[in-house]
Coordinates of C-alpha atoms in Angstrom, one line a residue:
X17 CA -13.9 -80.8 61.8
X18 CA -13.0 -84.3 60.6
X19 CA -9.5 -85.2 59.4
X20 CA -10.8 -85.5 55.8
X21 CA -12.6 -82.2 56.1
X22 CA -9.5 -80.5 57.4
X23 CA -7.3 -82.0 54.7
X24 CA -9.7 -80.9 51.9
X25 CA -9.8 -77.4 53.4
X26 CA -6.0 -77.2 53.4
X27 CA -6.0 -78.6 49.8
X28 CA -8.4 -75.9 48.7
X29 CA -6.3 -73.2 50.3
X30 CA -3.2 -74.5 48.6
X31 CA -1.4 -75.4 51.9
X32 CA -1.0 -79.0 50.7
X33 CA -1.1 -80.5 47.2
X34 CA 0.3 -82.9 44.6
X35 CA 2.7 -81.9 41.8
X36 CA 0.5 -82.8 38.9
X37 CA 2.2 -80.4 36.5
X38 CA 5.7 -81.4 37.5
X39 CA 5.0 -85.0 36.7
X40 CA 3.2 -84.3 33.5
X41 CA 5.4 -86.6 31.4
X42 CA 4.1 -89.6 33.4
X43 CA 0.5 -88.7 32.7
X44 CA 1.3 -88.1 29.0
X45 CA 2.9 -91.5 28.8
X46 CA -0.1 -93.2 30.4
X47 CA -2.5 -91.4 28.0
X48 CA -0.4 -92.3 25.0
X49 CA -0.3 -96.0 26.0
X50 CA -4.1 -96.0 26.5
X51 CA -4.7 -94.2 23.2
X52 CA -2.5 -96.6 21.3
X53 CA -4.4 -99.6 22.8
X54 CA -7.7 -98.0 21.8
X55 CA -6.5 -97.3 18.3
X56 CA -5.2 -100.8 17.8
X57 CA -8.5 -102.2 19.1
X58 CA -10.3 -99.9 16.7
X59 CA -8.1 -101.0 13.8
X60 CA -8.3 -104.7 14.5
X61 CA -11.9 -105.1 15.6
X62 CA -13.6 -102.0 14.2
X63 CA -16.8 -100.4 15.4
X64 CA -19.9 -102.6 15.8
X65 CA -22.4 -100.3 14.2
X66 CA -26.1 -100.9 15.0
X67 CA -28.7 -101.3 12.3
X68 CA -29.6 -97.6 12.8
X69 CA -26.4 -96.9 10.8
X70 CA -26.2 -99.9 8.6
X71 CA -29.9 -100.6 8.0
X72 CA -31.6 -103.9 8.7
X73 CA -34.3 -105.3 11.0
X74 CA -34.9 -105.9 14.7
X75 CA -37.2 -108.8 15.6
X76 CA -38.7 -108.9 19.1
X77 CA -40.1 -112.3 20.1
X78 CA -42.5 -113.2 22.9
X79 CA -41.3 -114.9 26.0
X80 CA -39.4 -118.0 25.1
X81 CA -37.1 -120.6 26.8
X82 CA -34.8 -120.7 23.8
X83 CA -31.2 -119.8 24.8
X84 CA -29.3 -116.9 23.2
X85 CA -26.8 -119.3 21.6
X86 CA -29.6 -121.3 19.9
X87 CA -31.4 -118.1 18.8
X88 CA -28.2 -116.8 17.2
X89 CA -27.8 -120.0 15.2
X90 CA -31.5 -120.0 14.2
X91 CA -31.4 -116.4 13.1
X92 CA -28.2 -116.8 11.1
X93 CA -29.6 -119.9 9.4
X94 CA -32.8 -118.1 8.5
X95 CA -31.1 -115.0 7.2
X96 CA -27.7 -116.1 6.0
X97 CA -26.2 -113.0 7.8
X98 CA -24.6 -112.3 11.2
X99 CA -27.2 -111.9 13.9
X100 CA -27.0 -110.2 17.3
X101 CA -29.3 -111.6 20.0
X102 CA -30.1 -110.2 23.4
X103 CA -32.2 -111.7 26.1
X104 CA -34.3 -109.1 27.8
X105 CA -35.4 -109.1 31.4
X106 CA -38.9 -110.4 30.7
X107 CA -37.6 -113.5 28.8
X108 CA -38.2 -112.1 25.3
X109 CA -35.5 -112.0 22.7
X110 CA -34.2 -109.0 20.7
X111 CA -32.7 -110.2 17.4
X112 CA -30.9 -107.8 15.2
X113 CA -30.0 -108.7 11.6
X114 CA -28.2 -106.0 9.5
X115 CA -28.4 -105.3 5.9
X116 CA -31.7 -107.0 5.0
X117 CA -34.6 -105.6 2.9
X118 CA -38.3 -105.4 3.6
X119 CA -38.9 -108.3 1.2
X120 CA -36.4 -110.5 3.1
X121 CA -37.9 -109.7 6.5
X122 CA -41.1 -111.6 6.1
X123 CA -39.6 -115.0 5.2
X124 CA -37.0 -114.5 8.0
X125 CA -39.8 -113.8 10.5
X126 CA -41.7 -116.9 9.4
X127 CA -38.5 -119.0 9.8
X128 CA -37.7 -117.6 13.2
X129 CA -41.3 -118.3 14.4
X130 CA -40.9 -121.9 13.3
X131 CA -37.4 -122.5 14.8
X132 CA -38.2 -120.7 18.1
X133 CA -41.6 -122.3 18.3
X134 CA -43.6 -119.1 18.8
X135 CA -46.5 -117.5 17.0
X136 CA -45.4 -115.5 14.0
X137 CA -48.0 -112.8 14.7
X138 CA -46.4 -112.2 18.1
X139 CA -43.0 -111.4 16.6
X140 CA -42.6 -107.7 15.9
X141 CA -40.2 -106.4 13.2
X142 CA -38.8 -102.9 13.1
X143 CA -37.1 -102.1 9.7
X144 CA -34.5 -99.5 9.0
X145 CA -33.5 -98.7 5.5
X146 CA -29.8 -98.3 4.6
X147 CA -30.2 -94.8 3.2
X148 CA -31.8 -93.6 6.5
X149 CA -29.0 -95.2 8.5
X150 CA -26.4 -93.5 6.3
X151 CA -28.1 -90.2 6.9
X152 CA -28.1 -90.7 10.6
X153 CA -24.4 -91.5 10.6
X154 CA -23.5 -88.4 8.6
X155 CA -25.5 -86.2 10.9
X156 CA -23.8 -87.7 13.9
X157 CA -20.4 -87.0 12.6
X158 CA -21.5 -83.5 11.6
X159 CA -22.8 -82.8 15.1
X160 CA -19.6 -83.9 16.6
X161 CA -17.4 -81.8 14.3
X162 CA -19.6 -78.7 14.9
X163 CA -19.5 -79.3 18.6
X164 CA -15.6 -79.4 18.6
X165 CA -15.4 -76.2 16.5
X166 CA -17.7 -74.3 18.8
X167 CA -15.8 -75.4 21.8
X168 CA -12.5 -74.2 20.4
X169 CA -14.0 -70.8 19.4
X170 CA -15.6 -70.4 22.9
X171 CA -12.4 -71.2 24.8
X172 CA -10.3 -69.0 22.6
X173 CA -12.6 -66.0 23.3
X174 CA -13.3 -66.7 27.0
X175 CA -9.7 -67.6 27.8
X176 CA -6.9 -67.8 25.2
X177 CA -5.9 -69.9 22.3
X178 CA -3.5 -72.0 24.4
X179 CA -6.3 -73.1 26.7
X180 CA -8.5 -73.7 23.7
X181 CA -5.8 -76.0 22.1
X182 CA -5.2 -77.8 25.4
X183 CA -9.0 -78.4 25.9
X184 CA -9.3 -79.6 22.3
X185 CA -6.5 -82.1 22.8
X186 CA -8.1 -83.3 26.0
X187 CA -11.5 -83.8 24.2
X188 CA -9.9 -85.8 21.4
X189 CA -8.2 -87.8 24.1
X190 CA -11.6 -88.6 25.6
X191 CA -13.1 -89.5 22.2
X192 CA -10.3 -91.8 21.2
X193 CA -10.5 -93.7 24.5
X194 CA -14.3 -94.0 24.5
X195 CA -14.5 -95.2 20.9
X196 CA -11.6 -97.6 21.5
X197 CA -13.3 -99.1 24.5
X198 CA -16.4 -99.7 22.3
X199 CA -14.2 -101.5 19.8
X200 CA -12.5 -103.6 22.4
X201 CA -15.7 -104.6 24.3
X202 CA -17.7 -105.1 21.1
X203 CA -20.8 -103.0 22.3
X204 CA -22.9 -101.6 19.5
X205 CA -22.6 -98.0 18.5
X206 CA -26.1 -96.6 18.1
X207 CA -27.6 -93.0 18.0
X208 CA -27.8 -93.4 21.8
X209 CA -24.0 -93.8 21.9
X210 CA -23.6 -90.6 20.0
X211 CA -25.9 -88.8 22.4
X212 CA -23.9 -90.2 25.3
X213 CA -20.6 -89.2 23.7
X214 CA -21.8 -85.6 23.2
X215 CA -23.0 -85.5 26.8
X216 CA -19.7 -86.6 28.3
X217 CA -17.7 -84.2 26.1
X218 CA -19.8 -81.4 27.5
X219 CA -19.2 -82.7 31.0
X220 CA -15.5 -83.0 30.4
X221 CA -15.4 -79.5 29.0
X222 CA -17.2 -78.2 32.1
X223 CA -14.6 -79.8 34.4
X224 CA -11.8 -78.3 32.3
X225 CA -13.3 -74.8 32.3
X226 CA -13.6 -74.9 36.1
X227 CA -9.8 -75.5 36.4
X228 CA -9.1 -72.9 33.6
X229 CA -11.2 -70.3 35.4
X230 CA -9.3 -70.8 38.6
X231 CA -6.0 -70.6 36.7
X232 CA -7.1 -67.4 35.0
X233 CA -7.9 -65.8 38.4
X234 CA -4.7 -67.0 40.1
X235 CA -2.4 -66.0 37.2
X236 CA -3.5 -62.3 37.1
X237 CA -0.5 -60.1 37.4
X238 CA 1.8 -63.1 37.7
X239 CA 4.8 -61.4 36.1
X240 CA 4.7 -58.7 38.9
X241 CA 5.7 -61.2 41.6
X242 CA 8.6 -63.5 42.2
X243 CA 7.0 -66.1 44.4
X244 CA 5.6 -68.7 41.9
X245 CA 6.2 -69.7 38.3
X246 CA 3.3 -70.2 35.9
X247 CA 3.6 -74.0 36.3
X248 CA 3.3 -73.7 40.1
X249 CA 0.2 -71.4 39.8
X250 CA -1.3 -74.0 37.4
X251 CA -0.6 -76.7 39.8
X252 CA -2.2 -74.8 42.6
X253 CA -5.3 -74.3 40.4
X254 CA -5.6 -78.1 39.9
X255 CA -5.2 -78.8 43.6
X256 CA -7.7 -76.1 44.6
X257 CA -10.4 -77.6 42.4
X258 CA -9.4 -81.3 42.9
X259 CA -11.9 -82.1 45.6
X260 CA -14.7 -80.6 43.6
X261 CA -13.7 -82.6 40.5
X262 CA -13.5 -85.8 42.4
X263 CA -16.8 -85.3 44.1
X264 CA -18.7 -84.3 41.0
X265 CA -17.2 -87.2 39.0
X266 CA -18.0 -89.8 41.7
X267 CA -21.6 -88.5 42.0
X268 CA -22.1 -88.6 38.3
X269 CA -20.6 -92.1 37.9
X270 CA -22.9 -93.7 40.5
X271 CA -26.2 -93.5 38.5
X272 CA -24.4 -94.3 35.2
X273 CA -22.8 -97.4 36.8
X274 CA -26.4 -98.4 37.8
X275 CA -27.5 -98.1 34.2
X276 CA -24.6 -100.1 32.9
X277 CA -24.1 -102.9 35.4
X278 CA -27.7 -103.3 36.8
X279 CA -29.9 -102.1 34.0
X280 CA -27.9 -103.3 31.1
X281 CA -26.2 -106.3 32.7
X282 CA -28.4 -107.7 35.5
X283 CA -31.9 -106.7 34.2
X284 CA -30.9 -107.4 30.5
X285 CA -32.0 -104.0 29.2
X286 CA -29.6 -104.2 26.3
X287 CA -30.5 -100.8 24.8
X288 CA -29.1 -99.1 28.0
X289 CA -25.6 -100.4 27.3
X290 CA -25.3 -98.3 24.1
X291 CA -25.5 -95.0 26.0
X292 CA -24.4 -96.2 29.5
X293 CA -20.9 -97.4 28.4
X294 CA -20.1 -94.1 26.6
X295 CA -21.2 -92.2 29.7
X296 CA -19.3 -94.3 32.1
X297 CA -16.0 -94.4 30.1
X298 CA -16.3 -90.8 29.0
X299 CA -17.0 -89.4 32.5
X300 CA -13.9 -91.2 33.9
X301 CA -11.7 -90.2 30.9
X302 CA -13.0 -86.6 31.1
X303 CA -12.2 -86.2 34.7
X304 CA -8.7 -87.7 34.1
X305 CA -8.0 -85.4 31.1
X306 CA -9.1 -82.2 32.8
X307 CA -6.7 -82.8 35.7
X308 CA -3.8 -84.7 34.1
X309 CA -3.8 -83.5 30.5
X310 CA -5.5 -80.1 29.8
X311 CA -3.9 -78.0 32.6
X312 CA -0.4 -79.4 32.3
X313 CA -0.5 -78.7 28.6
X314 CA -1.5 -75.1 29.2
X315 CA 1.4 -74.7 31.6
X316 CA 3.8 -76.2 29.1
X317 CA 2.5 -73.9 26.4
X318 CA 2.7 -70.8 28.6
X319 CA 6.2 -71.6 29.9
X320 CA 7.5 -71.2 26.4
X321 CA 6.6 -67.5 26.3
X322 CA 9.5 -65.1 26.8
X323 CA 7.9 -63.3 29.8
X324 CA 7.2 -66.6 31.5
X325 CA 10.8 -67.8 30.9
X326 CA 12.0 -64.5 32.5
X327 CA 9.6 -65.0 35.4
X328 CA 11.0 -68.5 36.0
X329 CA 14.5 -67.2 36.1
X330 CA 13.6 -64.5 38.6
X331 CA 11.8 -66.9 40.9
X332 CA 14.6 -69.4 40.8
X333 CA 17.2 -66.7 41.3
X334 CA 15.4 -65.4 44.4
X335 CA 15.1 -68.9 45.9
X336 CA 18.8 -69.5 45.3
X337 CA 19.6 -66.2 47.0
X338 CA 17.4 -67.1 49.9
X339 CA 19.0 -70.5 50.3
X340 CA 22.4 -69.0 50.2
X341 CA 21.5 -66.5 52.9
X342 CA 20.1 -69.3 55.0
X343 CA 23.4 -71.2 54.6
X344 CA 25.5 -68.2 55.6
X345 CA 23.4 -67.5 58.7
X346 CA 23.1 -71.1 59.9
X347 CA 24.9 -72.2 63.1
X348 CA 28.3 -73.8 62.4
X349 CA 29.0 -71.6 59.4
X350 CA 32.3 -69.7 59.2
X351 CA 31.9 -66.5 61.1
X352 CA 28.5 -67.5 62.4
X353 CA 27.2 -67.1 66.0
X354 CA 27.4 -70.8 66.7
X355 CA 31.2 -70.7 67.5
X356 CA 34.2 -70.9 65.2
X357 CA 34.7 -73.9 63.1
X358 CA 37.7 -76.0 63.8
X359 CA 40.7 -75.5 61.7
X360 CA 40.8 -77.6 58.6
X361 CA 37.2 -78.7 59.2
X362 CA 35.4 -79.9 56.0
X363 CA 32.0 -80.5 57.5
X364 CA 29.1 -78.9 55.7
X365 CA 27.4 -76.1 57.6
X366 CA 24.0 -76.9 59.1
X367 CA 21.0 -75.3 57.4
X368 CA 18.4 -73.5 59.5
X369 CA 14.8 -74.3 58.3
X370 CA 13.6 -76.1 55.2
X371 CA 15.3 -75.6 51.9
X372 CA 12.2 -76.1 49.9
X373 CA 8.8 -74.5 50.2
X374 CA 5.6 -76.4 51.1
X375 CA 3.9 -78.7 48.6
X376 CA 1.7 -77.4 45.9
X377 CA 4.3 -75.1 44.3
X378 CA 4.4 -72.5 47.0
X379 CA 7.8 -71.2 48.0
X380 CA 8.8 -70.2 51.6
X381 CA 9.6 -66.6 50.6
X382 CA 7.4 -63.7 51.6
X383 CA 5.0 -62.3 49.0
X384 CA 6.0 -59.1 47.3

């Protein structure tokens, strides 16, 4: 077995691990900083809604040598409104002009044909009415709210309300970051973006449920033992599913990165950016929140319960007793087998064996 395989096997068994729960304040601080940046970007720049939400027209031209900058100038002069121009992979232009009516589209189309030096009949125009765009926006928000409500109900039934609350906070964390990135980057928010957002929320929820399911299994009868606290069991659950989370996230990000950077960037398929960016940012944020936010929050909520507080006291008391016994039985201690200590000696007795248990929250005591 390779070193990586051996390490992942030990990680899965809980023999090694990282203290995610113990360092939760660091992860909370990072998330708060990212969320504040996203909210500021959203407040300052706002969301760049596509014409599907605002209404308007999309003009697609035949192949032309006119640059994007010149096309933007020509479109804004023809319409008197802000225009968004994308050059597609085959050399055609996609010109979006928001908040124009059907009557305005024909004169704008004729003016564009003249400025771009193309045949007017070869320019296609797709019109979206403002009322239809408003309906789409309302349905998108309704779908998102219904999704979140169903998620909370399902988790509360399948697990418990603390896990449902933690998962809801993690999902809101993902939404804020994804929407904030759209505001900062300036990409358009289209129906495709909403579809991508709902997709990544489902993926993030799946990743969180995997950890919660492991935590539910490992915490059965937890109050009947004195080996681990609830936080340590939660940390073991994260570490045992960590390799799976990393692998599934990496595999999911590869094709999405292809859509975003190759399809949307290199090939110029601008429509792919709308959904690819939400998928890329959301998948990364979802994997982060399931590991660093959701489970540490559950551990924090559970540790406030009286029975979990009592369990922590028993676990710590047992460990302190074990360490004291190790100190008394170590060589060099007064009355120990290592010979009498010198009169007036103030040297600290040696300690046999490690004072702390192995990583991942497991203590060195025997299981009861």
